[in-house]
């Protein structure tokens, strides 16, 4: 026990020392732990910073890779589009080249054809030049008489025109004048070889002169004037005769004549109820207004038929229409009137007019004149005339 007591301060010191030591050790341990913890926390922050930097770098690389991919894809698409356009252009160029080649071949063929045509034309031109030189020599060798042969061509033209006037327009007078002028052209040649042709022209002139020179238009105009006078012609109708022995029924204004006036009034009343007159000669029927109108229209129709027949040269219908019109005038109109008698005289004069025109179907001088013209042209120009 004593030992224990004696040793208690020492033990306390030891305990105190040991406790301080423990404190120091625990402090050191805590400091180490704190330093380790600080080191560990600082190491973790640096690690996270590095990880963040690496993450940013990865993101940047990913963005750069995506951008590069999109750029490459766009460039690839552009390249493909450019290649397609280039292929299309190449095909178009190939087609244009083929078309151009075809055009060149056609141009070559056309050029060869043109060359052949030019050669043929040159050959023909040389031939025509030789013929022209030959014709020029023949013209220079003429004595001045042959140029008048062109009058034959003028005469042929005049004869042709006479035929047209005769057959197309029925103008005999103009046809005769044209034939006379043609004969003058032939006469101015002073060439005995044209005498047979002149004889044929003279025969045509004589034939046309024998035709009656009655103009159908003048006959038609005369009939037109007569048609306009139909309404003025008096018809042969019944008219109430005038009593030449009748008494004067005029009333007197004097009052002293009242008996005479009364008798006149009485006689006037009696005459209005019944009148008896004596007429010498046959009794004629009375024509109504409709019948009078129809008679005048019949006469007008016959004159118009005659007018149309005169323009066509139909003598049969012309004479028949005028004769029927004359019959209507004699039977239905007052023949004793001066207008009707003059109308009948005009119709008789027209009946004496011959509207028929036996125009010849051809002119005798036309064919001989054509043969003469052909012979003269061949003599002057030779074989070159057929080419020209």
Coordinates of N, CA, C and O in Angstrom, one line a residue, residues 49-151:
X49 N -10.7 19.4 -62.1 CA -10.3 20.5 -63.1 C -9.8 19.9 -64.3 O -10.1 20.3 -65.5
X50 N -8.9 18.8 -64.1 CA -8.4 18.1 -65.3 C -9.5 17.4 -66.1 O -9.5 17.5 -67.3
X51 N -10.4 16.8 -65.3 CA -11.5 16.1 -65.9 C -12.4 17.1 -66.7 O -12.8 16.9 -67.9
X52 N -12.6 18.3 -66.2 CA -13.4 19.4 -66.8 C -12.7 19.8 -68.1 O -13.3 20.0 -69.1
X53 N -11.4 20.0 -67.9 CA -10.6 20.4 -69.1 C -10.7 19.4 -70.2 O -10.9 19.7 -71.4
X54 N -10.5 18.1 -69.8 CA -10.6 17.0 -70.7 C -12.0 17.0 -71.4 O -12.1 16.7 -72.6
X55 N -13.0 17.2 -70.5 CA -14.4 17.2 -71.1 C -14.6 18.3 -72.1 O -15.2 18.1 -73.2
X56 N -14.1 19.5 -71.7 CA -14.2 20.6 -72.7 C -13.4 20.2 -74.0 O -13.9 20.5 -75.1
X57 N -12.3 19.6 -73.8 CA -11.5 19.2 -75.0 C -12.2 18.2 -75.8 O -12.2 18.3 -77.1
X58 N -12.9 17.2 -75.1 CA -13.6 16.2 -75.9 C -14.8 16.9 -76.6 O -15.1 16.5 -77.8
X59 N -15.5 17.8 -75.9 CA -16.6 18.5 -76.5 C -16.1 19.3 -77.7 O -16.8 19.3 -78.8
X60 N -15.0 20.0 -77.5 CA -14.5 20.8 -78.6 C -14.1 19.9 -79.8 O -14.3 20.2 -81.0
X61 N -13.4 18.7 -79.5 CA -13.1 17.8 -80.5 C -14.3 17.3 -81.2 O -14.3 17.1 -82.4
X62 N -15.4 17.0 -80.4 CA -16.6 16.5 -81.0 C -17.2 17.5 -81.9 O -17.7 17.2 -83.0
X63 N -17.3 18.8 -81.4 CA -17.9 19.8 -82.3 C -17.0 20.0 -83.5 O -17.6 20.2 -84.6
X64 N -15.7 20.0 -83.3 CA -14.8 20.2 -84.5 C -15.0 19.0 -85.5 O -15.1 19.2 -86.7
X65 N -15.2 17.8 -84.9 CA -15.4 16.6 -85.8 C -16.7 16.7 -86.5 O -16.8 16.4 -87.7
X66 N -17.8 17.2 -85.8 CA -19.1 17.3 -86.4 C -19.0 18.4 -87.5 O -19.6 18.2 -88.6
X67 N -18.4 19.5 -87.2 CA -18.3 20.6 -88.2 C -17.5 20.1 -89.4 O -17.9 20.3 -90.5
X68 N -16.4 19.4 -89.1 CA -15.6 18.9 -90.2 C -16.4 17.8 -91.0 O -16.3 17.8 -92.3
X69 N -17.2 17.0 -90.3 CA -18.0 16.0 -91.1 C -19.1 16.7 -91.9 O -19.3 16.3 -93.1
X70 N -19.7 17.7 -91.3 CA -20.7 18.4 -92.1 C -20.1 19.1 -93.3 O -20.7 19.1 -94.4
X71 N -18.9 19.7 -93.1 CA -18.2 20.4 -94.2 C -17.8 19.4 -95.3 O -18.0 19.6 -96.5
X72 N -17.3 18.2 -94.9 CA -17.0 17.2 -95.8 C -18.2 16.7 -96.5 O -18.1 16.4 -97.8
X73 N -19.3 16.5 -95.8 CA -20.5 16.0 -96.4 C -21.0 17.0 -97.5 O -21.5 16.7 -98.6
X74 N -21.0 18.3 -97.1 CA -21.5 19.4 -98.0 C -20.5 19.4 -99.2 O -21.0 19.6 -100.4
X75 N -19.2 19.3 -98.9 CA -18.3 19.3 -100.1 C -18.5 18.1 -100.9 O -18.4 18.2 -102.2
X76 N -18.8 17.0 -100.3 CA -19.1 15.7 -101.1 C -20.3 15.9 -101.9 O -20.3 15.5 -103.1
X77 N -21.4 16.5 -101.3 CA -22.6 16.7 -102.1 C -22.3 17.7 -103.3 O -22.8 17.5 -104.4
X78 N -21.6 18.7 -102.9 CA -21.2 19.7 -104.0 C -20.4 19.0 -105.1 O -20.6 19.3 -106.3
X79 N -19.5 18.2 -104.7 CA -18.7 17.4 -105.7 C -19.6 16.5 -106.6 O -19.5 16.5 -107.8
X80 N -20.6 15.8 -105.9 CA -21.5 15.0 -106.6 C -22.3 15.8 -107.6 O -22.6 15.4 -108.8
X81 N -22.9 16.9 -107.1 CA -23.7 17.8 -107.9 C -22.9 18.3 -109.1 O -23.4 18.4 -110.2
X82 N -21.7 18.7 -108.8 CA -20.8 19.2 -109.9 C -20.5 18.1 -110.9 O -20.5 18.3 -112.1
X83 N -20.3 16.9 -110.4 CA -20.1 15.8 -111.3 C -21.3 15.5 -112.2 O -21.2 15.2 -113.4
X84 N -22.5 15.6 -111.5 CA -23.7 15.3 -112.3 C -23.9 16.4 -113.4 O -24.2 16.1 -114.5
X85 N -23.7 17.7 -112.9 CA -23.8 18.8 -113.9 C -22.8 18.6 -115.0 O -23.1 18.9 -116.2
X86 N -21.6 18.2 -114.6 CA -20.5 18.0 -115.6 C -20.9 16.9 -116.6 O -20.7 17.0 -117.8
X87 N -21.5 15.8 -116.0 CA -21.9 14.7 -116.9 C -23.0 15.1 -117.8 O -23.0 14.8 -119.0
X88 N -24.0 15.9 -117.3 CA -25.1 16.4 -118.1 C -24.5 17.3 -119.2 O -24.9 17.2 -120.4
X89 N -23.6 18.2 -118.8 CA -23.0 19.1 -119.9 C -22.2 18.3 -120.9 O -22.2 18.6 -122.1
X90 N -21.6 17.2 -120.4 CA -20.8 16.4 -121.4 C -21.8 15.7 -122.3 O -21.6 15.6 -123.5
X91 N -22.9 15.2 -121.8 CA -23.9 14.6 -122.7 C -24.5 15.6 -123.6 O -24.7 15.3 -124.8
X92 N -24.8 16.8 -123.1 CA -25.3 17.8 -124.0 C -24.3 18.2 -125.1 O -24.7 18.4 -126.2
X93 N -23.1 18.3 -124.7 CA -22.0 18.6 -125.6 C -21.9 17.5 -126.7 O -21.7 17.8 -127.9
X94 N -22.1 16.3 -126.2 CA -22.0 15.1 -127.1 C -23.2 15.2 -128.1 O -23.0 15.0 -129.3
X95 N -24.4 15.5 -127.5 CA -25.5 15.7 -128.4 C -25.4 16.8 -129.4 O -25.7 16.7 -130.6
X96 N -24.9 17.9 -128.9 CA -24.6 19.1 -129.8 C -23.5 18.7 -130.9 O -23.6 19.2 -132.0
X97 N -22.6 18.0 -130.4 CA -21.5 17.6 -131.4 C -22.1 16.7 -132.4 O -21.8 16.8 -133.6
X98 N -23.0 15.8 -132.0 CA -23.6 14.9 -133.0 C -24.5 15.7 -134.0 O -24.5 15.5 -135.2
X99 N -25.3 16.6 -133.4 CA -26.1 17.5 -134.2 C -25.3 18.3 -135.2 O -25.6 18.5 -136.4
X100 N -24.2 18.8 -134.6 CA -23.3 19.6 -135.5 C -22.7 18.8 -136.6 O -22.5 19.2 -137.7
X101 N -22.4 17.5 -136.2 CA -21.8 16.6 -137.2 C -22.9 16.4 -138.3 O -22.5 16.4 -139.5
X102 N -24.1 16.1 -137.9 CA -25.2 15.9 -138.9 C -25.4 17.1 -139.8 O -25.5 17.1 -141.0
X103 N -25.3 18.3 -139.1 CA -25.5 19.6 -139.9 C -24.4 19.7 -140.8 O -24.6 20.2 -142.0
X104 N -23.2 19.4 -140.4 CA -22.0 19.5 -141.3 C -22.1 18.6 -142.5 O -21.8 18.9 -143.6
X105 N -22.6 17.4 -142.2 CA -22.8 16.4 -143.3 C -23.9 16.9 -144.3 O -23.7 16.8 -145.5
X106 N -25.0 17.5 -143.7 CA -26.0 18.0 -144.6 C -25.5 19.2 -145.4 O -25.8 19.4 -146.5
X107 N -24.7 20.1 -144.7 CA -24.1 21.2 -145.4 C -23.2 20.7 -146.5 O -23.1 21.3 -147.6
X108 N -22.4 19.7 -146.2 CA -21.5 19.1 -147.3 C -22.4 18.6 -148.4 O -22.0 18.8 -149.6
X109 N -23.5 17.9 -148.1 CA -24.3 17.4 -149.2 C -24.9 18.5 -150.0 O -25.0 18.5 -151.2
X110 N -25.4 19.5 -149.2 CA -26.0 20.7 -149.9 C -25.0 21.4 -150.7 O -25.2 21.9 -151.9
X111 N -23.8 21.5 -150.2 CA -22.7 22.2 -150.9 C -22.3 21.4 -152.2 O -22.2 22.0 -153.3
X112 N -22.3 20.1 -152.1 CA -22.0 19.3 -153.3 C -23.2 19.5 -154.3 O -22.9 19.6 -155.5
X113 N -24.4 19.5 -153.8 CA -25.6 19.7 -154.7 C -25.5 21.0 -155.4 O -25.8 21.2 -156.6
X114 N -25.2 22.1 -154.5 CA -25.1 23.4 -155.1 C -23.9 23.5 -156.1 O -24.1 24.2 -157.2
X115 N -22.9 22.8 -155.9 CA -21.8 22.8 -156.8 C -22.2 22.2 -158.1 O -21.9 22.7 -159.2
X116 N -23.0 21.1 -158.0 CA -23.5 20.4 -159.2 C -24.4 21.4 -160.0 O -24.4 21.5 -161.2
X117 N -25.3 22.0 -159.2 CA -26.3 23.0 -159.8 C -25.5 24.1 -160.5 O -25.9 24.6 -161.6
X118 N -24.5 24.7 -159.7 CA -23.7 25.8 -160.3 C -23.0 25.3 -161.6 O -23.0 26.1 -162.6
X119 N -22.6 24.1 -161.6 CA -21.9 23.6 -162.8 C -22.9 23.5 -163.9 O -22.6 23.9 -165.1
X120 N -24.1 22.9 -163.6 CA -25.1 22.8 -164.7 C -25.6 24.2 -165.2 O -25.7 24.4 -166.4
X121 N -25.7 25.2 -164.2 CA -26.1 26.5 -164.6 C -25.0 27.2 -165.5 O -25.3 27.9 -166.4
X122 N -23.8 26.9 -165.1 CA -22.7 27.5 -165.8 C -22.7 26.9 -167.2 O -22.5 27.6 -168.2
X123 N -22.9 25.6 -167.3 CA -23.0 25.0 -168.7 C -24.1 25.5 -169.5 O -24.0 25.9 -170.7
X124 N -25.3 25.7 -168.8 CA -26.4 26.2 -169.5 C -26.2 27.7 -169.9 O -26.6 28.2 -171.0
X125 N -25.5 28.4 -169.0 CA -25.2 29.8 -169.3 C -24.2 29.9 -170.5 O -24.4 30.8 -171.4
X126 N -23.3 29.0 -170.6 CA -22.4 29.0 -171.7 C -23.2 28.7 -173.0 O -22.9 29.4 -174.0
X127 N -24.1 27.8 -172.9 CA -24.9 27.4 -174.1 C -25.8 28.6 -174.5 O -25.9 29.0 -175.7
X128 N -26.4 29.3 -173.5 CA -27.2 30.5 -173.8 C -26.3 31.6 -174.4 O -26.8 32.3 -175.3
X129 N -25.1 31.7 -173.9 CA -24.2 32.8 -174.4 C -23.9 32.5 -175.9 O -23.9 33.4 -176.7
X130 N -23.7 31.2 -176.2 CA -23.4 30.9 -177.6 C -24.7 31.1 -178.4 O -24.5 31.7 -179.6
X131 N -25.8 30.8 -177.9 CA -27.1 31.0 -178.7 C -27.3 32.5 -178.8 O -27.8 33.0 -179.9
X132 N -27.0 33.3 -177.8 CA -27.2 34.8 -177.9 C -26.2 35.4 -178.9 O -26.6 36.3 -179.7
X133 N -25.0 34.9 -178.9 CA -24.0 35.4 -179.9 C -24.5 35.0 -181.3 O -24.4 35.9 -182.2
X134 N -25.1 33.8 -181.5 CA -25.5 33.4 -182.8 C -26.7 34.3 -183.2 O -26.8 34.7 -184.4
X135 N -27.7 34.5 -182.3 CA -28.8 35.4 -182.6 C -28.4 36.8 -182.9 O -28.9 37.4 -183.8
X136 N -27.4 37.3 -182.1 CA -26.9 38.6 -182.4 C -26.2 38.7 -183.8 O -26.4 39.7 -184.5
X137 N -25.5 37.7 -184.1 CA -24.9 37.7 -185.5 C -26.0 37.7 -186.5 O -25.9 38.4 -187.5
X138 N -27.1 36.9 -186.3 CA -28.2 36.9 -187.3 C -28.9 38.2 -187.3 O -29.3 38.7 -188.4
X139 N -29.1 38.9 -186.2 CA -29.7 40.2 -186.2 C -28.9 41.2 -186.9 O -29.3 42.1 -187.6
X140 N -27.5 41.2 -186.6 CA -26.6 42.1 -187.3 C -26.6 41.9 -188.8 O -26.3 42.8 -189.5
X141 N -26.8 40.6 -189.2 CA -26.8 40.4 -190.6 C -28.1 40.7 -191.4 O -28.1 40.7 -192.6
X142 N -29.1 41.1 -190.6 CA -30.4 41.5 -191.3 C -30.2 42.8 -191.9 O -29.4 43.7 -191.5
X143 N -31.0 43.1 -192.9 CA -30.9 44.3 -193.7 C -31.8 45.5 -193.2 O -32.0 46.4 -193.9
X144 N -32.4 45.3 -192.1 CA -33.3 46.4 -191.6 C -34.7 46.1 -191.8 O -35.6 46.9 -191.4
X145 N -35.1 45.0 -192.6 CA -36.5 44.7 -192.9 C -37.1 43.8 -191.8 O -38.3 43.9 -191.6
X146 N -36.3 43.0 -191.2 CA -36.9 42.0 -190.2 C -37.4 42.7 -188.9 O -38.4 42.1 -188.4
X147 N -36.9 43.8 -188.4 CA -37.5 44.3 -187.2 C -39.0 44.7 -187.4 O -39.7 44.7 -186.4
X148 N -39.4 44.9 -188.6 CA -40.8 45.2 -188.8 C -41.7 44.0 -188.6 O -42.9 44.1 -188.6
X149 N -41.1 42.8 -188.6 CA -41.9 41.6 -188.3 C -42.6 41.6 -187.0 O -43.5 40.8 -186.8
X150 N -42.1 42.5 -186.1 CA -42.9 42.6 -184.8 C -44.3 43.1 -185.0 O -45.1 43.0 -184.1
X151 N -44.5 43.8 -186.1 CA -45.9 44.2 -186.4 C -46.8 43.0 -186.6 O -48.0 43.1 -186.3

